[in-house]
Structure formats: C-alpha cells, structure tokens
Coordinates of C-alpha atoms and ligand atoms in Angstrom, one line a residue:
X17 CA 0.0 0.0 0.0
X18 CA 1.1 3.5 -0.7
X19 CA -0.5 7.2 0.1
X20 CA 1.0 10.0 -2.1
X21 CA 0.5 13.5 -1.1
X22 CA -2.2 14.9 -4.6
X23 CA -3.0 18.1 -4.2
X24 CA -3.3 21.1 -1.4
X25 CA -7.0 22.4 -2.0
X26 CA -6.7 26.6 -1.0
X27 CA -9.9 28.2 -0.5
X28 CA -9.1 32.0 -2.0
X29 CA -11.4 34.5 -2.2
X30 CA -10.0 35.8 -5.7
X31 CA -8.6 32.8 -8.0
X32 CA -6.7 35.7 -10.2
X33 CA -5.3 37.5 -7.1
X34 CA -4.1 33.7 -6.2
X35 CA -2.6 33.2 -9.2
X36 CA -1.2 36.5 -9.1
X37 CA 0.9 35.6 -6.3
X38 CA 1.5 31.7 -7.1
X39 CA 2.7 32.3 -10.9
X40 CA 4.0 35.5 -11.4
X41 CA 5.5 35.4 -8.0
X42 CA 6.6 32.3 -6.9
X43 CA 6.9 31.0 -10.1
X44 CA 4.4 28.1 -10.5
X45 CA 2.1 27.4 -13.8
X46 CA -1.6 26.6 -13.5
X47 CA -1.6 23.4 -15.8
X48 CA -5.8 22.8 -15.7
X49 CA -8.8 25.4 -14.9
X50 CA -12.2 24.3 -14.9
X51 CA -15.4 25.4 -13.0
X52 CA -17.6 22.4 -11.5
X53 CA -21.0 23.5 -11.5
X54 CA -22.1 20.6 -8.8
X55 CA -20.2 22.1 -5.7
X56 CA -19.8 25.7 -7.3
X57 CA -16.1 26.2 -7.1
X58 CA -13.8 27.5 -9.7
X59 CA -10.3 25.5 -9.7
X60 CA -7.0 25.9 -10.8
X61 CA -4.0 23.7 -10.5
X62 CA -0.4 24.1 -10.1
X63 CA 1.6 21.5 -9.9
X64 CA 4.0 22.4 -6.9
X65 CA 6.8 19.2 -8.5
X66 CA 9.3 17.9 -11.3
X67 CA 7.7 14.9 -10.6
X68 CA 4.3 14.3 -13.1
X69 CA 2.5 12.6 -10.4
X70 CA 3.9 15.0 -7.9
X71 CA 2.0 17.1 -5.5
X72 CA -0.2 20.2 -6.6
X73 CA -1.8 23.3 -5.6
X74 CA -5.9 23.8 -6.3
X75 CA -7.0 27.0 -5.7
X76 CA -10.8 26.7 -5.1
X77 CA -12.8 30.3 -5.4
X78 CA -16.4 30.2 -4.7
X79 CA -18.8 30.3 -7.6
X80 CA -21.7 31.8 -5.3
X81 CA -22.7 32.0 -1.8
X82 CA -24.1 28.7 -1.5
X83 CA -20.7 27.7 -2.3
X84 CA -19.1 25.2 0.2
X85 CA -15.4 27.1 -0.3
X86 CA -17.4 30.2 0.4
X87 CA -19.2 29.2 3.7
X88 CA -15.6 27.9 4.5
X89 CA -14.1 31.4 3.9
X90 CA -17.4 32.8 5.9
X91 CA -16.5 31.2 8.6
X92 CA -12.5 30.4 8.8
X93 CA -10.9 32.7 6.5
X94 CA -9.7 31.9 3.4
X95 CA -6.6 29.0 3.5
X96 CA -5.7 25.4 3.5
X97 CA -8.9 24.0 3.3
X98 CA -8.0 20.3 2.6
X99 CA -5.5 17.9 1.7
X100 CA -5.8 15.0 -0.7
X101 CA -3.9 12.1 -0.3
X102 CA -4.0 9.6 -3.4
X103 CA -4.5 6.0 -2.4
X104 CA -4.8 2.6 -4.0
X105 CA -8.0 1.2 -3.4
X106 CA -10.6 4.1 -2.7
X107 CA -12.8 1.5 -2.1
X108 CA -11.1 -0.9 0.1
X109 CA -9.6 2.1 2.1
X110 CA -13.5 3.9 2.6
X111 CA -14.5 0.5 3.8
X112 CA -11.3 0.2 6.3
X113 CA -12.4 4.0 7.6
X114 CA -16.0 3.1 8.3
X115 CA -15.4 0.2 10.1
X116 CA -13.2 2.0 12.4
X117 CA -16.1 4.4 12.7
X118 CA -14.3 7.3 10.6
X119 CA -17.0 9.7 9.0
X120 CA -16.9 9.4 5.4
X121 CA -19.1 12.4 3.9
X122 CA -20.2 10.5 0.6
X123 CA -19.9 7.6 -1.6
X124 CA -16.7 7.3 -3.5
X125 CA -17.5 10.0 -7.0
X126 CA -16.2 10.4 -10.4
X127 CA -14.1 13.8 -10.4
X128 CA -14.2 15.6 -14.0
X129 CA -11.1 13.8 -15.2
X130 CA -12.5 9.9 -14.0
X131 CA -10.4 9.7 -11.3
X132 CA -12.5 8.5 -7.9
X133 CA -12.8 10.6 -4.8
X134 CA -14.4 11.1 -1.4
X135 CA -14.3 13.4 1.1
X136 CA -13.5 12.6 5.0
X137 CA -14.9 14.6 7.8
X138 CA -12.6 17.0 9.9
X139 CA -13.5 15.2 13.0
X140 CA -12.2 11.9 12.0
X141 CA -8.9 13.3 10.9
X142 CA -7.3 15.5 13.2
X143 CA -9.0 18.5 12.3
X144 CA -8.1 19.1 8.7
X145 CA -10.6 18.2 5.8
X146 CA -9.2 15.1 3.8
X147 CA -10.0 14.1 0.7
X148 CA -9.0 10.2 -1.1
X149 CA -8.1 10.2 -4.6
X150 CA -7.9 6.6 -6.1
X151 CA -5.0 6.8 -8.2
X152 CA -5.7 6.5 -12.2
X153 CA -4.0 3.1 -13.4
X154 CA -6.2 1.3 -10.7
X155 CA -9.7 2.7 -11.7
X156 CA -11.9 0.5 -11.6
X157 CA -13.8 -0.8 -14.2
X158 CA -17.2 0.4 -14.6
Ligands
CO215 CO1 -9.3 18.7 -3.9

C-alpha cells in the first residue's frame, strides 16, 4: 500500500489575485482550470513538483454564496482547506475508515477527469478536511 501526497486544495477568495501571487510570484504554472458547477467552485491547479504525479496546488474560489469554499471562507478565512492524499484502493480504504467508525461524507465520486474521490470529515482526521483520490491506473472498471 502506498498514500501519495495529490493536491493542497486553498480556498481563496480571488482565483486571479491567487494566481497573481502563485505564478507570477513564486513561479508556478496553472496546468488545468475548470469550473464544476455541482459544488460551485472554480479550480485551478499548479503543480507544486518535477515529478508528473507529484503534488499540486488547487486553488478553489467560490462560484456563489451557497458555495461550500465560500461558507468555509465565511466562517474560517480563506486557506488550506484540505488535503488529498492519493491511495490505492478508494474502495477498500473507505471500507477500512467506516469500520473504524471514521466519518466518510459521501460515496466514492467520479471527479471531472475519471479519477475516484471522497471526502472525510474533519472530526475523524485530526482536524483538517481530507479528501481520497484513487489513483488512475487502478480505476476500476465500470
Ligand atoms: Co481537492
């Protein structure tokens, strides 16, 4: 078994002020942008690595108020607002999580680019939002 740190998620309030800073600044290069409509956040990646499957940086800004990134900001601030952790069986490893009682917030989902995902619960984690990634050469098979 192995867990590979996949991306930062920042919730910022301004995804070109962000960018502003992590690209022109420091130097980084937003590699994807998309806006998914089903949790209201706009994203932008940066892969923060040499490495291709190395860790990255998603900057989530809030597509509306009803956004979960923008209650989050409402009521911590903008910030780290989760870290995903890639894993080899999303499956297997939600099973594992709920049998030891950890709260898993959803069934495992398809992200945009097929890769599977779900979301752990703060409380079960130290404090910190956590989300699973199933890495892509062991999707399953629909
Ligand atoms: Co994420």
């Amino acid at each position: 078994m192995s867990i590979e740190i996949d991306h930062l998620g920042i919730a910022v309030t301004s995804l070109e002020g962000a960018m502003a800073f992590y690209e022109a600044q420091l130097g980084l290069s937003v590699t994807h942008r998309e806006t998914v409509e089903g949790e209201r956040v706009r994203v932008a990646m940066l892969p923060a690595s040499d490495t291709p499957d190395g860790p990255r940086l998603e900057l989530l800004e809030a597509t509306g108020p009803d956004s979960t990134v923008a209650r989050f900001i409402e009521k911590r601030g903008p910030g780290l607002h989760h870290l995903a952790l890639r894993v080899d069986d999303l499956v297997q490893t939600v099973e594992r999580l709920r049998a030891q009682g950890s709260q898993v917030l959803h069934e495992p989902q398809r992200g945009a680019d097929g890769h599977l995902y779900v979301f752990v619960h703060p409380s079960s984690t130290g404090g910190m939002l956590l989300e699973l990634i199933q890495k892509e050469e062991n999707k399953i098979a629909e």
